[in-house]
PDB file of C-alpha atoms and ligand atoms in Angstrom:
ATOM      1  CA  MET A 196       1.788  33.830  -4.342  1.00 45.00           C
ATOM      2  CA  MET A 197       0.728  30.856  -6.846  1.00 53.00           C
ATOM      3  CA  ALA A 198      -2.298  31.191  -8.823  1.00 51.00           C
ATOM      4  CA  THR A 199      -3.716  28.066  -6.876  1.00 57.00           C
ATOM      5  CA  GLU A 200      -3.531  30.030  -2.826  1.00 58.00           C
ATOM      6  CA  LEU A 201      -6.042  32.711  -4.639  1.00 72.00           C
ATOM      7  CA  ASP A 202      -8.785  31.192  -6.802  1.00 87.00           C
ATOM      8  CA  ASP A 203     -11.532  30.368  -4.449  1.00 90.00           C
ATOM      9  CA  ALA A 204     -14.017  29.624  -6.581  1.00 94.00           C
ATOM     10  CA  GLY A 205     -12.004  27.349  -8.782  1.00 95.00           C
ATOM     11  CA  PHE A 206     -11.108  25.550  -5.509  1.00 95.00           C
ATOM     12  CA  LEU A 207     -14.109  25.056  -4.433  1.00 95.00           C
ATOM     13  CA  ALA A 208     -15.563  23.873  -7.917  1.00 96.00           C
ATOM     14  CA  LEU A 209     -12.801  21.297  -8.091  1.00 97.00           C
ATOM     15  CA  THR A 210     -13.410  19.749  -5.194  1.00 95.00           C
ATOM     16  CA  GLU A 211     -17.409  20.053  -5.872  1.00 95.00           C
ATOM     17  CA  LYS A 212     -16.399  17.950  -8.877  1.00 96.00           C
ATOM     18  CA  ILE A 213     -13.991  15.713  -6.771  1.00 95.00           C
ATOM     19  CA  ALA A 214     -17.302  14.904  -4.181  1.00 93.00           C
ATOM     20  CA  ARG A 215     -19.675  14.138  -7.321  1.00 94.00           C
ATOM     21  CA  GLU A 216     -17.183  11.985  -9.439  1.00 94.00           C
ATOM     22  CA  ARG A 217     -15.420  10.125  -6.998  1.00 90.00           C
ATOM     23  CA  SER A 218     -18.062  10.105  -4.072  1.00 87.00           C
ATOM     24  CA  PHE A 219     -14.733  11.817  -2.213  1.00 89.00           C
ATOM     25  CA  GLY A 220     -16.408  14.523   0.266  1.00 87.00           C
ATOM     26  CA  CYS A 221     -13.546  17.045  -0.053  1.00 91.00           C
ATOM     27  CA  SER A 222     -15.926  19.259   2.246  1.00 90.00           C
ATOM     28  CA  SER A 223     -15.061  17.473   5.981  1.00 92.00           C
ATOM     29  CA  TYR A 224     -11.349  17.533   5.008  1.00 93.00           C
ATOM     30  CA  LYS A 225      -8.817  19.821   6.683  1.00 93.00           C
ATOM     31  CA  GLU A 226      -8.831  22.592   3.660  1.00 93.00           C
ATOM     32  CA  LYS A 227      -5.001  23.536   3.845  1.00 92.00           C
ATOM     33  CA  CYS A 228      -3.978  19.686   3.934  1.00 92.00           C
ATOM     34  CA  LEU A 229      -6.396  19.681   0.637  1.00 94.00           C
ATOM     35  CA  ARG A 230      -4.882  22.930  -0.929  1.00 95.00           C
ATOM     36  CA  ARG A 231      -1.869  21.311  -0.310  1.00 94.00           C
ATOM     37  CA  ARG A 232      -2.088  17.540  -1.564  1.00 94.00           C
ATOM     38  CA  ILE A 233      -4.036  19.416  -5.286  1.00 96.00           C
ATOM     39  CA  ALA A 234      -0.954  21.803  -5.762  1.00 95.00           C
ATOM     40  CA  VAL A 235       1.481  19.142  -5.779  1.00 94.00           C
ATOM     41  CA  ARG A 236      -0.355  17.093  -8.675  1.00 96.00           C
ATOM     42  CA  MET A 237      -0.955  20.410 -10.054  1.00 97.00           C
ATOM     43  CA  ARG A 238       2.559  21.344  -9.825  1.00 96.00           C
ATOM     44  CA  ALA A 239       3.414  18.161 -11.058  1.00 96.00           C
ATOM     45  CA  ARG A 240       1.414  18.164 -14.115  1.00 97.00           C
ATOM     46  CA  GLY A 241       2.718  22.016 -14.776  1.00 97.00           C
ATOM     47  CA  VAL A 242      -0.907  22.957 -14.965  1.00 96.00           C
ATOM     48  CA  HIS A 243      -1.842  26.144 -12.673  1.00 95.00           C
ATOM     49  CA  ARG A 244      -5.514  26.978 -12.405  1.00 95.00           C
ATOM     50  CA  PHE A 245      -7.824  24.746 -11.150  1.00 96.00           C
ATOM     51  CA  SER A 246     -10.170  25.578 -14.137  1.00 96.00           C
ATOM     52  CA  ASP A 247      -7.249  24.023 -15.911  1.00 97.00           C
ATOM     53  CA  TYR A 248      -6.674  21.152 -13.898  1.00 97.00           C
ATOM     54  CA  ALA A 249     -10.241  20.054 -13.954  1.00 97.00           C
ATOM     55  CA  ALA A 250     -10.360  19.368 -17.531  1.00 98.00           C
ATOM     56  CA  LEU A 251      -7.311  17.286 -17.368  1.00 98.00           C
ATOM     57  CA  LEU A 252      -9.067  15.259 -14.994  1.00 98.00           C
ATOM     58  CA  ASP A 253     -11.543  14.593 -17.449  1.00 97.00           C
ATOM     59  CA  ARG A 254      -9.692  13.440 -19.409  1.00 97.00           C
ATOM     60  CA  ASP A 255      -6.970  11.570 -18.205  1.00 97.00           C
ATOM     61  CA  ALA A 256      -7.799   8.627 -16.128  1.00 94.00           C
ATOM     62  CA  VAL A 257      -4.676   7.601 -14.607  1.00 93.00           C
ATOM     63  CA  GLU A 258      -4.181  11.316 -12.980  1.00 96.00           C
ATOM     64  CA  TYR A 259      -7.796  11.614 -11.231  1.00 95.00           C
ATOM     65  CA  GLU A 260      -6.689   7.966 -10.057  1.00 92.00           C
ATOM     66  CA  ARG A 261      -2.858   9.927  -9.019  1.00 93.00           C
ATOM     67  CA  LEU A 262      -5.471  12.617  -7.469  1.00 95.00           C
ATOM     68  CA  ILE A 263      -7.297  10.383  -5.362  1.00 92.00           C
ATOM     69  CA  ASP A 264      -4.285   8.507  -3.944  1.00 89.00           C
ATOM     70  CA  ALA A 265      -3.004  11.971  -2.846  1.00 92.00           C
ATOM     71  CA  LEU A 266      -5.787  12.962  -1.326  1.00 92.00           C
ATOM     72  CA  THR A 267      -6.226   9.427   0.304  1.00 88.00           C
ATOM     73  CA  ILE A 268      -3.027   9.258   1.993  1.00 88.00           C
ATOM     74  CA  ASN A 269      -2.282   5.249   2.433  1.00 88.00           C
ATOM     75  CA  VAL A 270       0.886   5.140   4.123  1.00 89.00           C
ATOM     76  CA  THR A 271       0.841   2.856   6.683  1.00 95.00           C
ATOM     77  CA  LYS A 272       3.023  -0.454   7.931  1.00 96.00           C
ATOM     78  CA  LEU A 273       2.366  -4.094   9.388  1.00 98.00           C
ATOM     79  CA  PHE A 274       2.253  -2.659  13.414  1.00 98.00           C
ATOM     80  CA  ARG A 275       2.863   0.511  12.661  1.00 97.00           C
ATOM     81  CA  ASN A 276       3.377   2.400  15.821  1.00 96.00           C
ATOM     82  CA  TRP A 277       4.744  -1.274  17.783  1.00 97.00           C
ATOM     83  CA  SER A 278       4.141   0.509  21.306  1.00 97.00           C
ATOM     84  CA  THR A 279       0.603   0.818  20.405  1.00 98.00           C
ATOM     85  CA  PHE A 280       0.005  -3.027  19.296  1.00 98.00           C
ATOM     86  CA  GLU A 281       2.698  -3.900  22.558  1.00 98.00           C
ATOM     87  CA  ALA A 282      -0.157  -2.095  24.805  1.00 98.00           C
ATOM     88  CA  LEU A 283      -2.917  -3.669  22.788  1.00 98.00           C
ATOM     89  CA  SER A 284      -1.645  -6.995  23.590  1.00 98.00           C
ATOM     90  CA  ARG A 285      -1.367  -6.470  27.192  1.00 98.00           C
ATOM     91  CA  GLN A 286      -3.987  -4.106  27.656  1.00 97.00           C
ATOM     92  CA  VAL A 287      -7.361  -4.903  25.759  1.00 98.00           C
ATOM     93  CA  VAL A 288      -6.532  -8.383  24.080  1.00 98.00           C
ATOM     94  CA  PRO A 289      -6.329 -10.547  27.134  1.00 98.00           C
ATOM     95  CA  ILE A 290      -9.819  -8.801  28.402  1.00 98.00           C
ATOM     96  CA  LEU A 291     -11.961  -8.746  25.656  1.00 98.00           C
ATOM     97  CA  TRP A 292     -10.386 -12.695  25.050  1.00 98.00           C
ATOM     98  CA  GLU A 293     -11.054 -13.482  28.402  1.00 96.00           C
ATOM     99  CA  GLY A 294     -14.447 -11.898  28.335  1.00 95.00           C
ATOM    100  CA  ALA A 295     -17.933 -13.209  27.402  1.00 90.00           C
ATOM    101  CA  ALA A 296     -18.090 -11.884  23.582  1.00 95.00           C
ATOM    102  CA  ARG A 297     -18.456 -14.855  20.746  1.00 95.00           C
ATOM    103  CA  PRO A 298     -16.836 -13.156  18.368  1.00 98.00           C
ATOM    104  CA  ILE A 299     -15.433 -10.529  19.383  1.00 98.00           C
ATOM    105  CA  ARG A 300     -15.921  -7.484  16.976  1.00 98.00           C
ATOM    106  CA  GLY A 301     -13.491  -5.123  15.573  1.00 98.00           C
ATOM    107  CA  TRP A 302     -13.529  -2.730  13.006  1.00 98.00           C
ATOM    108  CA  SER A 303     -10.007  -1.350  11.804  1.00 98.00           C
ATOM    109  CA  ALA A 304     -11.827   2.254  10.370  1.00 98.00           C
ATOM    110  CA  GLY A 305      -9.622   3.495   7.284  1.00 97.00           C
ATOM    111  CA  CYS A 306      -8.028   0.070   7.078  1.00 98.00           C
ATOM    112  CA  SER A 307      -5.746   1.248   4.147  1.00 97.00           C
ATOM    113  CA  SER A 308      -3.712  -1.514   1.957  1.00 97.00           C
ATOM    114  CA  GLY A 309      -4.224  -3.586   5.298  1.00 98.00           C
ATOM    115  CA  GLU A 310      -1.787  -3.783   7.769  1.00 98.00           C
ATOM    116  CA  GLU A 311      -3.724  -3.017   9.975  1.00 98.00           C
ATOM    117  CA  PRO A 312      -6.016  -5.297  10.117  1.00 98.00           C
ATOM    118  CA  TYR A 313      -3.755  -8.259   9.861  1.00 98.00           C
ATOM    119  CA  SER A 314      -1.843  -6.963  12.382  1.00 98.00           C
ATOM    120  CA  LEU A 315      -4.373  -7.068  14.710  1.00 98.00           C
ATOM    121  CA  GLY A 316      -5.600 -10.312  13.633  1.00 98.00           C
ATOM    122  CA  ILE A 317      -2.155 -11.578  14.358  1.00 98.00           C
ATOM    123  CA  LEU A 318      -2.392 -10.163  17.941  1.00 98.00           C
ATOM    124  CA  PHE A 319      -5.276 -12.127  18.710  1.00 98.00           C
ATOM    125  CA  HIS A 320      -3.878 -15.706  17.267  1.00 98.00           C
ATOM    126  CA  GLN A 321      -1.036 -14.849  18.636  1.00 98.00           C
ATOM    127  CA  HIS A 322      -2.804 -14.742  22.741  1.00 98.00           C
ATOM    128  CA  ALA A 323      -5.008 -17.285  21.458  1.00 98.00           C
ATOM    129  CA  ALA A 324      -2.238 -19.793  20.772  1.00 98.00           C
ATOM    130  CA  GLY A 325      -0.319 -18.979  24.353  1.00 97.00           C
ATOM    131  CA  ARG A 326      -3.240 -20.452  25.649  1.00 97.00           C
ATOM    132  CA  GLY A 327      -3.373 -23.536  23.517  1.00 98.00           C
ATOM    133  CA  GLU A 328      -6.559 -22.269  22.147  1.00 97.00           C
ATOM    134  CA  VAL A 329      -7.654 -21.045  18.328  1.00 96.00           C
ATOM    135  CA  ALA A 330      -8.049 -17.662  17.205  1.00 97.00           C
ATOM    136  CA  ASP A 331     -11.072 -18.545  13.843  1.00 97.00           C
ATOM    137  CA  GLY A 332     -14.051 -16.082  12.666  1.00 96.00           C
ATOM    138  CA  SER A 333     -16.420 -17.503  15.127  1.00 97.00           C
ATOM    139  CA  ARG A 334     -13.663 -15.984  17.985  1.00 98.00           C
ATOM    140  CA  VAL A 335     -12.893 -12.852  16.166  1.00 98.00           C
ATOM    141  CA  GLN A 336     -13.807 -10.757  13.099  1.00 98.00           C
ATOM    142  CA  ILE A 337     -12.497  -7.766  11.967  1.00 98.00           C
ATOM    143  CA  LEU A 338     -14.332  -5.029   9.438  1.00 98.00           C
ATOM    144  CA  ALA A 339     -11.422  -3.711   7.564  1.00 98.00           C
ATOM    145  CA  SER A 340     -13.105  -0.251   5.268  1.00 98.00           C
ATOM    146  CA  ASP A 341     -11.871   1.843   3.506  1.00 97.00           C
ATOM    147  CA  ILE A 342     -13.112   4.929   1.457  1.00 94.00           C
ATOM    148  CA  ASP A 343     -10.193   3.795  -1.460  1.00 93.00           C
ATOM    149  CA  ARG A 344     -11.216   0.374  -3.752  1.00 92.00           C
ATOM    150  CA  ALA A 345      -7.541   0.703  -5.026  1.00 91.00           C
ATOM    151  CA  SER A 346      -5.945  -0.195  -1.268  1.00 94.00           C
ATOM    152  CA  LEU A 347      -8.936  -2.056  -0.339  1.00 97.00           C
ATOM    153  CA  ASP A 348      -7.939  -4.329  -3.578  1.00 97.00           C
ATOM    154  CA  ALA A 349      -4.369  -4.935  -2.509  1.00 97.00           C
ATOM    155  CA  ALA A 350      -5.455  -5.329   1.166  1.00 98.00           C
ATOM    156  CA  ARG A 351      -7.545  -8.266   0.003  1.00 98.00           C
ATOM    157  CA  ARG A 352      -4.473  -9.946  -1.472  1.00 98.00           C
ATOM    158  CA  GLY A 353      -2.551  -9.938   2.104  1.00 98.00           C
ATOM    159  CA  GLN A 354       1.010  -9.521  -0.083  1.00 98.00           C
ATOM    160  CA  PHE A 355       3.265  -6.804   1.568  1.00 98.00           C
ATOM    161  CA  ALA A 356       6.836  -5.411   0.179  1.00 96.00           C
ATOM    162  CA  GLU A 357       9.774  -5.586   2.217  1.00 96.00           C
ATOM    163  CA  ALA A 358       9.413  -2.260   3.732  1.00 94.00           C
ATOM    164  CA  ALA A 359       5.962  -2.883   5.249  1.00 97.00           C
ATOM    165  CA  PHE A 360       7.488  -4.781   7.643  1.00 97.00           C
ATOM    166  CA  ALA A 361      10.102  -2.365   9.311  1.00 95.00           C
ATOM    167  CA  ASP A 362       8.246  -2.523  12.961  1.00 96.00           C
ATOM    168  CA  THR A 363       7.221  -6.203  12.718  1.00 97.00           C
ATOM    169  CA  PRO A 364       9.144  -8.364  15.172  1.00 97.00           C
ATOM    170  CA  ASP A 365      11.056 -10.963  13.648  1.00 97.00           C
ATOM    171  CA  ALA A 366       8.987 -13.145  15.444  1.00 97.00           C
ATOM    172  CA  LEU A 367       5.895 -12.676  14.381  1.00 98.00           C
ATOM    173  CA  ARG A 368       7.047 -12.087  10.870  1.00 98.00           C
ATOM    174  CA  ARG A 369       8.783 -15.644  10.227  1.00 98.00           C
ATOM    175  CA  ARG A 370       5.175 -16.842  12.110  1.00 98.00           C
ATOM    176  CA  TYR A 371       2.738 -14.738   9.968  1.00 98.00           C
ATOM    177  CA  PHE A 372       4.068 -14.569   6.927  1.00 98.00           C
ATOM    178  CA  SER A 373       5.647 -15.990   4.027  1.00 98.00           C
ATOM    179  CA  VAL A 374       9.530 -16.219   4.052  1.00 96.00           C
ATOM    180  CA  ARG A 375      10.335 -15.588  -0.310  1.00 95.00           C
ATOM    181  CA  PRO A 376       8.335 -12.792  -1.642  1.00 95.00           C
ATOM    182  CA  PRO A 377       5.288 -11.473  -2.122  1.00 95.00           C
ATOM    183  CA  PHE A 378       5.504 -11.947   1.498  1.00 97.00           C
ATOM    184  CA  GLU A 379       2.028 -13.325   2.716  1.00 98.00           C
ATOM    185  CA  VAL A 380       0.471 -12.918   5.101  1.00 98.00           C
ATOM    186  CA  VAL A 381      -0.548 -17.214   6.405  1.00 98.00           C
ATOM    187  CA  PRO A 382      -3.794 -18.487   5.842  1.00 98.00           C
ATOM    188  CA  GLU A 383      -4.738 -18.809   9.086  1.00 97.00           C
ATOM    189  CA  ILE A 384      -5.182 -15.262   9.849  1.00 98.00           C
ATOM    190  CA  ARG A 385      -7.547 -14.142   6.579  1.00 98.00           C
ATOM    191  CA  PRO A 386     -10.903 -15.846   8.010  1.00 98.00           C
ATOM    192  CA  LEU A 387     -10.558 -13.348  10.814  1.00 98.00           C
ATOM    193  CA  ILE A 388     -10.883  -9.951   8.236  1.00 98.00           C
ATOM    194  CA  THR A 389     -13.693  -9.297   5.859  1.00 98.00           C
ATOM    195  CA  PHE A 390     -13.115  -6.086   3.627  1.00 98.00           C
ATOM    196  CA  GLU A 391     -15.530  -3.501   2.576  1.00 98.00           C
ATOM    197  CA  ARG A 392     -15.799  -0.372   1.030  1.00 97.00           C
ATOM    198  CA  ARG A 393     -17.068   2.462   3.388  1.00 97.00           C
ATOM    199  CA  ASP A 394     -16.829   5.992   3.730  1.00 96.00           C
ATOM    200  CA  LEU A 395     -16.514   7.350   7.326  1.00 96.00           C
ATOM    201  CA  ILE A 396     -18.731  10.210   6.759  1.00 93.00           C
ATOM    202  CA  VAL A 397     -21.073   9.363   4.929  1.00 92.00           C
ATOM    203  CA  ASP A 398     -21.569   5.508   6.343  1.00 95.00           C
ATOM    204  CA  SER A 399     -23.124   4.467   9.376  1.00 94.00           C
ATOM    205  CA  PRO A 400     -20.544   2.264  11.622  1.00 95.00           C
ATOM    206  CA  PRO A 401     -21.466  -1.350  12.293  1.00 97.00           C
ATOM    207  CA  SER A 402     -22.694  -1.761  15.558  1.00 97.00           C
ATOM    208  CA  GLY A 403     -22.495  -3.808  18.872  1.00 98.00           C
ATOM    209  CA  LEU A 404     -18.712  -3.674  18.617  1.00 98.00           C
ATOM    210  CA  HIS A 405     -15.853  -4.300  20.693  1.00 98.00           C
ATOM    211  CA  LEU A 406     -12.796  -2.302  19.373  1.00 98.00           C
ATOM    212  CA  ILE A 407     -12.864   0.395  16.913  1.00 98.00           C
ATOM    213  CA  VAL A 408      -8.980   0.863  15.447  1.00 98.00           C
ATOM    214  CA  CYS A 409      -8.908   4.326  13.792  1.00 98.00           C
ATOM    215  CA  ARG A 410      -6.050   5.574  13.240  1.00 98.00           C
ATOM    216  CA  ASN A 411      -4.396   8.390  11.419  1.00 95.00           C
ATOM    217  CA  VAL A 412      -7.628   8.581   9.539  1.00 95.00           C
ATOM    218  CA  LEU A 413      -8.885  11.650  11.141  1.00 94.00           C
ATOM    219  CA  ILE A 414      -6.550  13.449  11.687  1.00 89.00           C
ATOM    220  CA  TYR A 415      -7.324  15.205   7.843  1.00 90.00           C
ATOM    221  CA  PHE A 416     -10.239  15.822   9.099  1.00 93.00           C
ATOM    222  CA  ASP A 417     -11.751  19.076  10.485  1.00 93.00           C
ATOM    223  CA  ARG A 418     -12.887  19.165  13.889  1.00 93.00           C
ATOM    224  CA  GLN A 419     -16.708  18.680  13.479  1.00 94.00           C
ATOM    225  CA  THR A 420     -16.035  15.804  11.385  1.00 95.00           C
ATOM    226  CA  GLN A 421     -13.706  14.475  14.092  1.00 95.00           C
ATOM    227  CA  GLU A 422     -16.018  15.006  16.780  1.00 96.00           C
ATOM    228  CA  HIS A 423     -18.892  13.794  15.189  1.00 96.00           C
ATOM    229  CA  LEU A 424     -16.844  10.746  14.090  1.00 97.00           C
ATOM    230  CA  PHE A 425     -16.136  10.468  18.377  1.00 97.00           C
ATOM    231  CA  GLN A 426     -19.835  10.400  18.895  1.00 97.00           C
ATOM    232  CA  ARG A 427     -20.771   7.164  16.233  1.00 97.00           C
ATOM    233  CA  PHE A 428     -17.679   5.477  17.032  1.00 98.00           C
ATOM    234  CA  HIS A 429     -19.187   5.913  21.079  1.00 98.00           C
ATOM    235  CA  ASP A 430     -22.580   4.641  19.801  1.00 98.00           C
ATOM    236  CA  ALA A 431     -20.877   2.057  17.907  1.00 98.00           C
ATOM    237  CA  LEU A 432     -18.825   0.340  20.803  1.00 98.00           C
ATOM    238  CA  VAL A 433     -20.949  -1.539  23.295  1.00 98.00           C
ATOM    239  CA  PRO A 434     -20.142  -0.330  26.788  1.00 97.00           C
ATOM    240  CA  GLY A 435     -16.585  -0.854  27.796  1.00 97.00           C
ATOM    241  CA  GLY A 436     -15.713  -0.979  24.219  1.00 98.00           C
ATOM    242  CA  PHE A 437     -12.421   0.414  22.901  1.00 98.00           C
ATOM    243  CA  LEU A 438     -10.697   2.838  20.930  1.00 98.00           C
ATOM    244  CA  VAL A 439      -7.922   3.305  19.645  1.00 98.00           C
ATOM    245  CA  LEU A 440      -6.750   6.207  17.802  1.00 98.00           C
ATOM    246  CA  GLY A 441      -3.242   7.669  16.038  1.00 96.00           C
ATOM    247  CA  LYS A 442      -0.554   8.569  17.764  1.00 92.00           C
ATOM    248  CA  VAL A 443      -0.994  12.529  16.902  1.00 88.00           C
ATOM    249  CA  GLU A 444      -4.877  12.097  17.245  1.00 94.00           C
ATOM    250  CA  THR A 445      -6.516  12.626  20.301  1.00 94.00           C
ATOM    251  CA  LEU A 446     -10.692  12.785  21.159  1.00 95.00           C
ATOM    252  CA  LEU A 447     -11.790  16.630  21.141  1.00 90.00           C
ATOM    253  CA  GLY A 448     -14.221  18.668  22.956  1.00 90.00           C
ATOM    254  CA  PRO A 449     -17.454  16.913  24.476  1.00 92.00           C
ATOM    255  CA  THR A 450     -16.825  13.647  22.904  1.00 92.00           C
ATOM    256  CA  ARG A 451     -13.615  13.455  25.882  1.00 94.00           C
ATOM    257  CA  SER A 452     -16.267  12.920  28.543  1.00 96.00           C
ATOM    258  CA  LEU A 453     -17.574  10.059  26.497  1.00 96.00           C
ATOM    259  CA  PHE A 454     -14.353   7.474  27.197  1.00 98.00           C
ATOM    260  CA  THR A 455     -11.969   6.875  29.465  1.00 97.00           C
ATOM    261  CA  ALA A 456      -8.511   7.096  29.177  1.00 97.00           C
ATOM    262  CA  VAL A 457      -6.233   3.268  28.984  1.00 97.00           C
ATOM    263  CA  ASP A 458      -3.440   4.249  28.180  1.00 97.00           C
ATOM    264  CA  PRO A 459      -2.994   7.840  26.918  1.00 96.00           C
ATOM    265  CA  ARG A 460       0.123   7.820  25.413  1.00 96.00           C
ATOM    266  CA  GLU A 461      -0.705   5.044  22.734  1.00 97.00           C
ATOM    267  CA  ARG A 462      -4.060   6.392  22.557  1.00 97.00           C
ATOM    268  CA  ILE A 463      -6.154   3.761  24.113  1.00 98.00           C
ATOM    269  CA  PHE A 464      -9.395   4.520  25.207  1.00 98.00           C
ATOM    270  CA  ARG A 465     -12.904   2.837  26.751  1.00 98.00           C
ATOM    271  CA  ARG A 466     -16.353   3.440  27.116  1.00 98.00           C
ATOM    272  CA  ARG A 467     -18.191   4.748  29.887  1.00 95.00           C
TER     273      ARG A 467
HETATM  274  C1  SAM B 744      -2.463   7.143   6.498  1.00 73.90           C
HETATM  275  S1  SAM B 744      -3.688   6.255   6.012  1.00 73.90           S
HETATM  276  C2  SAM B 744      -3.981   5.106   7.566  1.00 73.90           C
HETATM  277  C3  SAM B 744      -4.174   3.595   7.677  1.00 73.90           C
HETATM  278  C4  SAM B 744      -3.652   2.796   9.305  1.00 73.90           C
HETATM  279  N1  SAM B 744      -4.597   3.003   9.618  1.00 73.90           N
HETATM  280  C5  SAM B 744      -2.164   2.970   9.487  1.00 73.90           C
HETATM  281  O1  SAM B 744      -2.801   3.937  10.787  1.00 73.90           O
HETATM  282  O2  SAM B 744      -1.482   2.928   9.327  1.00 73.90           O
HETATM  283  C6  SAM B 744      -5.335   6.746   5.832  1.00 73.90           C
HETATM  284  C7  SAM B 744      -6.481   6.081   5.194  1.00 73.90           C
HETATM  285  O3  SAM B 744      -7.795   6.566   5.576  1.00 73.90           O
HETATM  286  C8  SAM B 744      -8.721   6.346   4.372  1.00 73.90           C
HETATM  287  N2  SAM B 744      -9.753   7.719   4.861  1.00 73.90           N
HETATM  288  C9  SAM B 744      -9.433   8.765   4.043  1.00 73.90           C
HETATM  289  N3  SAM B 744     -11.036   9.609   4.188  1.00 73.90           N
HETATM  290  C10 SAM B 744     -11.594   8.511   4.127  1.00 73.90           C
HETATM  291  C11 SAM B 744     -13.367   8.486   4.420  1.00 73.90           C
HETATM  292  N4  SAM B 744     -13.942   9.228   4.313  1.00 73.90           N
HETATM  293  N5  SAM B 744     -13.715   7.264   4.676  1.00 73.90           N
HETATM  294  C12 SAM B 744     -13.048   6.019   4.846  1.00 73.90           C
HETATM  295  N6  SAM B 744     -11.652   6.150   4.915  1.00 73.90           N
HETATM  296  C13 SAM B 744     -10.989   6.844   4.506  1.00 73.90           C
HETATM  297  C14 SAM B 744      -7.449   6.809   3.212  1.00 73.90           C
HETATM  298  O4  SAM B 744      -8.225   6.370   2.264  1.00 73.90           O
HETATM  299  C15 SAM B 744      -6.416   5.950   3.440  1.00 73.90           C
HETATM  300  O5  SAM B 744      -6.314   4.457   3.383  1.00 73.90           O
END
């Protein structure tokens, strides 16, 4: 067994330090997951004790950034899990577009480097175009938020590497992104999205939302935090508003009764 697995006091001191100095509230995350990710960074730097690693963070700002990167897990893609976006384009976008809401208010919570909110914006834009209408900022407003400032800076640039397109149908790629690198989203989509730093655990959510997409974020939180956030999402949505989770996430405990399942496979729910 590694020294890092035994030293509970050292682990606690390190996570409290990170919470204090980087506003990353470690106590809401699954401990096993935190330990694993911190251990990866410690191994990479050849450090065995939490206290030594804390001292290293004090003198090495680059390592601190690497650690935050490792803890926030920013992996994402445009149209990640295409079947979910397909389901959204059939079962959610038309209902919202043809409904009374002006503008439709969406929230991509834990948006990482922006792939998810741009994909959502494109779905609305495409639906509008199919009806000979225009999706602009007066019709659709998507708030895209994340705890990680570096990811948000990347998101605002709206430029993507080839790998980000692995799940993107060719026709959408051709229509909505520049042909040459850096593959940049077309200008029509930008006014639909606003980026903002928000910590899901600390900051209260926006209100009056019609759609919340929070995928592959809650999985890192402990059960109690997840249930708390489901309640918050419920309160943030208008009645009949939609909630979309990641493919391996689902509603827990009493919060299940707050929503009906629209498409259980694609983790699409609707506020009762
Ligand atoms: C794996 S990415 C998910 C990106 C996108 N939603 C997707 O499914 O492709 C997880 C994101 O959650 C963000 N995150 C982690 N803890 C957070 C918190 N407390 N508040 C807001 N965002 C958080 C991370 O910074 C990271 O960008």
